[in-house]
Amino acid sequence: MRLEAVELHLLAIPLVRPFETSFSRQTGREVLLVHLITDIGEGWGECVAMADPFYSSEHVAGCVDVITRYLTPSLFRAGDFTAEGVAGLFSLVVGHRMAKAAVEAAVLDAQLRATKTSFGSYFGAVREFVDCGVSVGISPTIPDLLDEVGSYVEQGYKRIKLKIKPGWDVAPVAAVRELLGPDGLLQVDANTAYTLDDLERLRELDAFDLLLIEQPFVEEDIRSHVLLAQAIATPVCLDESIVDTGVAVDAIERGATSIINIKAGRVGGYLEAVRLHDACLSLGVPVWCGGMLETGIGRAANVALAAMAGFTLPGDTSASDRYFAEDITEPFVLENGQLRVPTGSGTGVTVRTELVTDWAVWPARTIGPDAG
Ligand code: SMG
Ligand code: MG
């Protein structure tokens, strides 16, 4: 395909309830969308970067800059390109994986719409529905937390993930384990809030039969995760640390992680996410699909990814109404704790352009051939 223009849209969407993690409390989702216009048709990609660089080093304003000054110009320079060639065209830019992933997703959407192929069939999806978990933020009190978890259980979610941090760990986990009973699937995510000094505290979590503990230590610190994995019974799962397939295989071989959270944005795109999935499958390492409070655009692609064979654990692929009263595509609705994998061309969802305009933080920015 040949690029004609890239339009960037920045939206602010209110959340139905605040989402608190070990690093921030969010009341809205500021989300960057990439709308690609090419000679074979159009595509949309969602950028998972947050407004602030607190989850990882990327943030929305940085992605806007990198997409405008580097990534889009490299597509114009390429002339004729395919989704499979995008990562190579972007390789001169170090890092900035979330920015790269958003553009690559838009290219893939345009390409697959033109060839009438769904993301699911392109990825090699093996299921029509995916099991859904839900990520539950830090609550003001344990009764508030139990109310929230109880409502998700009622809605049918198959797995609960609790955000934890020092001072909000053993007590909430114990209370939720009691609520769920011994068979309820439960896991925790620390978003790097601990150090090895907390090892004894983290070992106390072994009493609650958790599926996994996600990213207790800073992303660069693989060694401490190895030591923790040797010292506790709960499986360690890396999220932030896993920036590509090579890092994942290394972390697995060193014993730092025995389960992987796959987020396409964090690893630089859906094509790298598929490679990571394939590597984990061949190593016998279970994977699950992470989430970044996506709108319907990113959620559709995530659900298609999660339909691949190696995604054997429920993902953070919640229904649209977990975060948003209204989605910018047709909403994803839970059916028996599952989401249906879209089968239409590309992501299979339609962007409600009137909402893109209504929720815009600034007017759409068009990047043409003379940028960069
Ligand atoms: O999309 O349901 C979702 C969010 C799931 O907890 C979630 N994501 O570390 O896994 C994670 C976090 C990152 C975003 S927190 C603002
Ligand atoms: Mg995480």
Short mmCIF file of N, CA and C in Angstrom, two decimals, residues 31 47 80 224 236 259 300 323 362:
data_model
loop_
_atom_site.label_atom_id
_atom_site.label_comp_id
_atom_site.label_asym_id
_atom_site.label_seq_id
_atom_site.Cartn_x
_atom_site.Cartn_y
_atom_site.Cartn_z
N VAL A 31 -6.58 8.93 25.24
CA VAL A 31 -6.14 7.90 24.30
C VAL A 31 -5.85 8.49 22.92
N CYS A 47 -3.15 3.65 20.37
CA CYS A 47 -1.88 3.70 21.10
C CYS A 47 -2.14 3.45 22.58
N ASP A 80 5.88 1.96 -1.41
CA ASP A 80 4.97 0.82 -1.32
C ASP A 80 5.41 -0.06 -0.14
N SER A 224 16.28 -9.95 40.42
CA SER A 224 15.46 -10.03 41.63
C SER A 224 14.23 -10.90 41.41
N VAL A 236 5.74 -16.38 39.27
CA VAL A 236 6.03 -14.99 38.93
C VAL A 236 5.73 -14.80 37.44
N ILE A 259 5.19 -17.45 33.45
CA ILE A 259 3.96 -17.10 32.74
C ILE A 259 4.22 -15.71 32.17
N ALA A 300 -10.67 -4.94 20.26
CA ALA A 300 -10.96 -5.89 19.18
C ALA A 300 -9.70 -6.65 18.79
N TYR A 323 -14.84 -0.07 31.79
CA TYR A 323 -14.19 1.24 31.88
C TYR A 323 -15.05 2.39 31.37
N TRP A 362 -7.85 17.91 21.19
CA TRP A 362 -7.52 18.94 20.20
C TRP A 362 -8.02 18.49 18.84
#
